[in-house]
């Protein structure tokens, strides 16, 4: 197995622009999973570090959905003990550029997105 730097626990700040995107790549957590796999295959336990806000069940569902849709491959290794790695497929790698563009867009429109969300949470006034 190739050594890659560990994923930092703060890779996804609680105030990450991706949480404000009005559109998604897959489910709620899929884009973050894709970004975690950008530098190469990762084990489930490695993904849990930066995705600590995601429940294990939700992370598993995201990984299964990404695998089912062809973005992620799952490989089981039967070395001394069983270990599973997840990696981007060519299709998964191809979505990284549009994903980066959408994150950049969200960062540029951060204040507008927050204002809109706060306005919507304040309730909708009735007409009539």
C-alpha positions as protocol buffer text, in pm:
chain_id: "A"
residue {
  index: 1
  type: UNK
  ca { x: 0 y: 0 z: 0 }
}
residue {
  index: 2
  type: UNK
  ca { x: 133 y: 344 z: -97 }
}
residue {
  index: 3
  type: UNK
  ca { x: 186 y: 584 z: 191 }
}
residue {
  index: 4
  type: UNK
  ca { x: -17 y: 901 z: 157 }
}
residue {
  index: 5
  type: UNK
  ca { x: -34 y: 1184 z: 406 }
}
residue {
  index: 6
  type: UNK
  ca { x: -312 y: 1139 z: 657 }
}
residue {
  index: 7
  type: UNK
  ca { x: -632 y: 1330 z: 600 }
}
residue {
  index: 8
  type: UNK
  ca { x: -646 y: 1628 z: 837 }
}
residue {
  index: 9
  type: UNK
  ca { x: -934 y: 1620 z: 1087 }
}
residue {
  index: 10
  type: UNK
  ca { x: -1028 y: 1978 z: 995 }
}
residue {
  index: 11
  type: UNK
  ca { x: -1041 y: 1916 z: 618 }
}
residue {
  index: 12
  type: UNK
  ca { x: -1409 y: 2014 z: 621 }
}
residue {
  index: 13
  type: UNK
  ca { x: -1466 y: 2309 z: 845 }
}
residue {
  index: 14
  type: UNK
  ca { x: -1814 y: 2323 z: 993 }
}
residue {
  index: 15
  type: UNK
  ca { x: -1860 y: 2636 z: 783 }
}
residue {
  index: 16
  type: UNK
  ca { x: -1744 y: 2471 z: 462 }
}
residue {
  index: 17
  type: UNK
  ca { x: -1892 y: 2635 z: 151 }
}
residue {
  index: 18
  type: UNK
  ca { x: -2005 y: 2295 z: 25 }
}
residue {
  index: 19
  type: UNK
  ca { x: -2271 y: 2289 z: 298 }
}
residue {
  index: 20
  type: UNK
  ca { x: -2437 y: 2590 z: 131 }
}
residue {
  index: 21
  type: UNK
  ca { x: -2442 y: 2460 z: -226 }
}
residue {
  index: 22
  type: UNK
  ca { x: -2793 y: 2472 z: -366 }
}
residue {
  index: 23
  type: UNK
  ca { x: -2706 y: 2164 z: -575 }
}
residue {
  index: 24
  type: UNK
  ca { x: -2532 y: 1840 z: -483 }
}
residue {
  index: 25
  type: UNK
  ca { x: -2311 y: 1574 z: -634 }
}
residue {
  index: 26
  type: UNK
  ca { x: -2488 y: 1265 z: -506 }
}
residue {
  index: 27
  type: UNK
  ca { x: -2616 y: 1275 z: -149 }
}
residue {
  index: 28
  type: UNK
  ca { x: -2540 y: 1523 z: 127 }
}
residue {
  index: 29
  type: UNK
  ca { x: -2191 y: 1387 z: 199 }
}
residue {
  index: 30
  type: UNK
  ca { x: -2087 y: 1252 z: -142 }
}
residue {
  index: 31
  type: UNK
  ca { x: -1886 y: 1556 z: -252 }
}
residue {
  index: 32
  type: UNK
  ca { x: -1683 y: 1546 z: 69 }
}
residue {
  index: 33
  type: UNK
  ca { x: -1614 y: 1174 z: 22 }
}
residue {
  index: 34
  type: UNK
  ca { x: -1500 y: 1238 z: -335 }
}
residue {
  index: 35
  type: UNK
  ca { x: -1260 y: 1509 z: -216 }
}
residue {
  index: 36
  type: UNK
  ca { x: -1118 y: 1276 z: 51 }
}
residue {
  index: 37
  type: UNK
  ca { x: -1036 y: 1022 z: -222 }
}
residue {
  index: 38
  type: UNK
  ca { x: -873 y: 1275 z: -455 }
}
residue {
  index: 39
  type: UNK
  ca { x: -517 y: 1183 z: -354 }
}
residue {
  index: 40
  type: UNK
  ca { x: -564 y: 809 z: -370 }
}
residue {
  index: 41
  type: UNK
  ca { x: -739 y: 514 z: -206 }
}
residue {
  index: 42
  type: UNK
  ca { x: -845 y: 541 z: 158 }
}
residue {
  index: 43
  type: UNK
  ca { x: -970 y: 302 z: 419 }
}
residue {
  index: 44
  type: UNK
  ca { x: -1303 y: 365 z: 590 }
}
residue {
  index: 45
  type: UNK
  ca { x: -1127 y: 457 z: 914 }
}
residue {
  index: 46
  type: UNK
  ca { x: -921 y: 720 z: 729 }
}
residue {
  index: 47
  type: UNK
  ca { x: -1237 y: 874 z: 584 }
}
residue {
  index: 48
  type: UNK
  ca { x: -1392 y: 896 z: 931 }
}
residue {
  index: 49
  type: UNK
  ca { x: -1125 y: 1147 z: 1046 }
}
residue {
  index: 50
  type: UNK
  ca { x: -1226 y: 1451 z: 837 }
}
residue {
  index: 51
  type: UNK
  ca { x: -1587 y: 1329 z: 813 }
}
residue {
  index: 52
  type: UNK
  ca { x: -1638 y: 1300 z: 1188 }
}
residue {
  index: 53
  type: UNK
  ca { x: -1971 y: 1489 z: 1166 }
}
residue {
  index: 54
  type: UNK
  ca { x: -2108 y: 1212 z: 942 }
}
residue {
  index: 55
  type: UNK
  ca { x: -2264 y: 915 z: 1118 }
}
residue {
  index: 56
  type: UNK
  ca { x: -2110 y: 578 z: 1029 }
}
residue {
  index: 57
  type: UNK
  ca { x: -2443 y: 472 z: 874 }
}
residue {
  index: 58
  type: UNK
  ca { x: -2459 y: 784 z: 652 }
}
residue {
  index: 59
  type: UNK
  ca { x: -2096 y: 744 z: 545 }
}
residue {
  index: 60
  type: UNK
  ca { x: -2158 y: 381 z: 453 }
}
residue {
  index: 61
  type: UNK
  ca { x: -2470 y: 479 z: 256 }
}
residue {
  index: 62
  type: UNK
  ca { x: -2275 y: 752 z: 73 }
}
residue {
  index: 63
  type: UNK
  ca { x: -1995 y: 512 z: -17 }
}
residue {
  index: 64
  type: UNK
  ca { x: -2244 y: 251 z: -140 }
}
residue {
  index: 65
  type: UNK
  ca { x: -2427 y: 512 z: -349 }
}
residue {
  index: 66
  type: UNK
  ca { x: -2102 y: 640 z: -499 }
}
residue {
  index: 67
  type: UNK
  ca { x: -1999 y: 283 z: -577 }
}
residue {
  index: 68
  type: UNK
  ca { x: -2339 y: 198 z: -728 }
}
residue {
  index: 69
  type: UNK
  ca { x: -2320 y: 508 z: -952 }
}
residue {
  index: 70
  type: UNK
  ca { x: -1966 y: 429 z: -1070 }
}
residue {
  index: 71
  type: UNK
  ca { x: -1778 y: 709 z: -892 }
}
residue {
  index: 72
  type: UNK
  ca { x: -1598 y: 494 z: -634 }
}
residue {
  index: 73
  type: UNK
  ca { x: -1455 y: 144 z: -635 }
}
residue {
  index: 74
  type: UNK
  ca { x: -1434 y: -78 z: -328 }
}
residue {
  index: 75
  type: UNK
  ca { x: -1146 y: -324 z: -301 }
}
residue {
  index: 76
  type: UNK
  ca { x: -1114 y: -584 z: -28 }
}
residue {
  index: 77
  type: UNK
  ca { x: -759 y: -699 z: 50 }
}
residue {
  index: 78
  type: UNK
  ca { x: -710 y: -1026 z: 237 }
}
residue {
  index: 79
  type: UNK
  ca { x: -359 y: -950 z: 363 }
}
residue {
  index: 80
  type: UNK
  ca { x: -292 y: -1077 z: 713 }
}
residue {
  index: 81
  type: UNK
  ca { x: -638 y: -947 z: 797 }
}
residue {
  index: 82
  type: UNK
  ca { x: -920 y: -813 z: 583 }
}
residue {
  index: 83
  type: UNK
  ca { x: -902 y: -445 z: 490 }
}
residue {
  index: 84
  type: UNK
  ca { x: -1115 y: -250 z: 248 }
}
residue {
  index: 85
  type: UNK
  ca { x: -1009 y: 52 z: 45 }
}
residue {
  index: 86
  type: UNK
  ca { x: -1219 y: 298 z: -149 }
}
residue {
  index: 87
  type: UNK
  ca { x: -1083 y: 478 z: -455 }
}
residue {
  index: 88
  type: UNK
  ca { x: -1208 y: 709 z: -725 }
}
residue {
  index: 89
  type: UNK
  ca { x: -1287 y: 551 z: -1058 }
}
residue {
  index: 90
  type: UNK
  ca { x: -1209 y: 742 z: -1378 }
}
residue {
  index: 91
  type: UNK
  ca { x: -1571 y: 864 z: -1371 }
}
residue {
  index: 92
  type: UNK
  ca { x: -1528 y: 977 z: -1010 }
}
residue {
  index: 93
  type: UNK
  ca { x: -1205 y: 1155 z: -1096 }
}
residue {
  index: 94
  type: UNK
  ca { x: -1381 y: 1333 z: -1385 }
}
residue {
  index: 95
  type: UNK
  ca { x: -1627 y: 1498 z: -1146 }
}
residue {
  index: 96
  type: UNK
  ca { x: -1352 y: 1660 z: -935 }
}
residue {
  index: 97
  type: UNK
  ca { x: -1314 y: 1959 z: -1170 }
}
residue {
  index: 98
  type: UNK
  ca { x: -1685 y: 2053 z: -1174 }
}
residue {
  index: 99
  type: UNK
  ca { x: -1696 y: 1989 z: -799 }
}
residue {
  index: 100
  type: UNK
  ca { x: -1405 y: 2229 z: -743 }
}
residue {
  index: 101
  type: UNK
  ca { x: -1579 y: 2488 z: -962 }
}
residue {
  index: 102
  type: UNK
  ca { x: -1899 y: 2458 z: -760 }
}
residue {
  index: 103
  type: UNK
  ca { x: -1708 y: 2491 z: -430 }
}
residue {
  index: 104
  type: UNK
  ca { x: -1532 y: 2799 z: -567 }
}
residue {
  index: 105
  type: UNK
  ca { x: -1868 y: 2943 z: -670 }
}
residue {
  index: 106
  type: UNK
  ca { x: -2009 y: 2879 z: -321 }
}
residue {
  index: 107
  type: UNK
  ca { x: -1707 y: 3047 z: -161 }
}
residue {
  index: 108
  type: UNK
  ca { x: -1753 y: 3352 z: -385 }
}
residue {
  index: 109
  type: UNK
  ca { x: -2125 y: 3376 z: -302 }
}
residue {
  index: 110
  type: UNK
  ca { x: -2094 y: 3279 z: 66 }
}
residue {
  index: 111
  type: UNK
  ca { x: -2261 y: 3593 z: 206 }
}
residue {
  index: 112
  type: UNK
  ca { x: -2548 y: 3580 z: -42 }
}
residue {
  index: 113
  type: UNK
  ca { x: -2611 y: 3213 z: 28 }
}
residue {
  index: 114
  type: UNK
  ca { x: -2608 y: 3270 z: 404 }
}
residue {
  index: 115
  type: UNK
  ca { x: -2843 y: 3569 z: 374 }
}
residue {
  index: 116
  type: UNK
  ca { x: -3084 y: 3368 z: 159 }
}
residue {
  index: 117
  type: UNK
  ca { x: -3077 y: 3073 z: 399 }
}
residue {
  index: 118
  type: UNK
  ca { x: -3132 y: 3295 z: 702 }
}
residue {
  index: 119
  type: UNK
  ca { x: -3421 y: 3469 z: 525 }
}
residue {
  index: 120
  type: UNK
  ca { x: -3583 y: 3136 z: 442 }
}
residue {
  index: 121
  type: UNK
  ca { x: -3544 y: 3011 z: 799 }
}
residue {
  index: 122
  type: UNK
  ca { x: -3725 y: 3323 z: 922 }
}
residue {
  index: 123
  type: UNK
  ca { x: -4043 y: 3191 z: 766 }
}
residue {
  index: 124
  type: UNK
  ca { x: -4239 y: 3265 z: 459 }
}
residue {
  index: 125
  type: UNK
  ca { x: -4493 y: 3543 z: 486 }
}
residue {
  index: 126
  type: UNK
  ca { x: -4838 y: 3457 z: 366 }
}
residue {
  index: 127
  type: UNK
  ca { x: -4991 y: 3645 z: 79 }
}
residue {
  index: 128
  type: UNK
  ca { x: -5348 y: 3740 z: 66 }
}
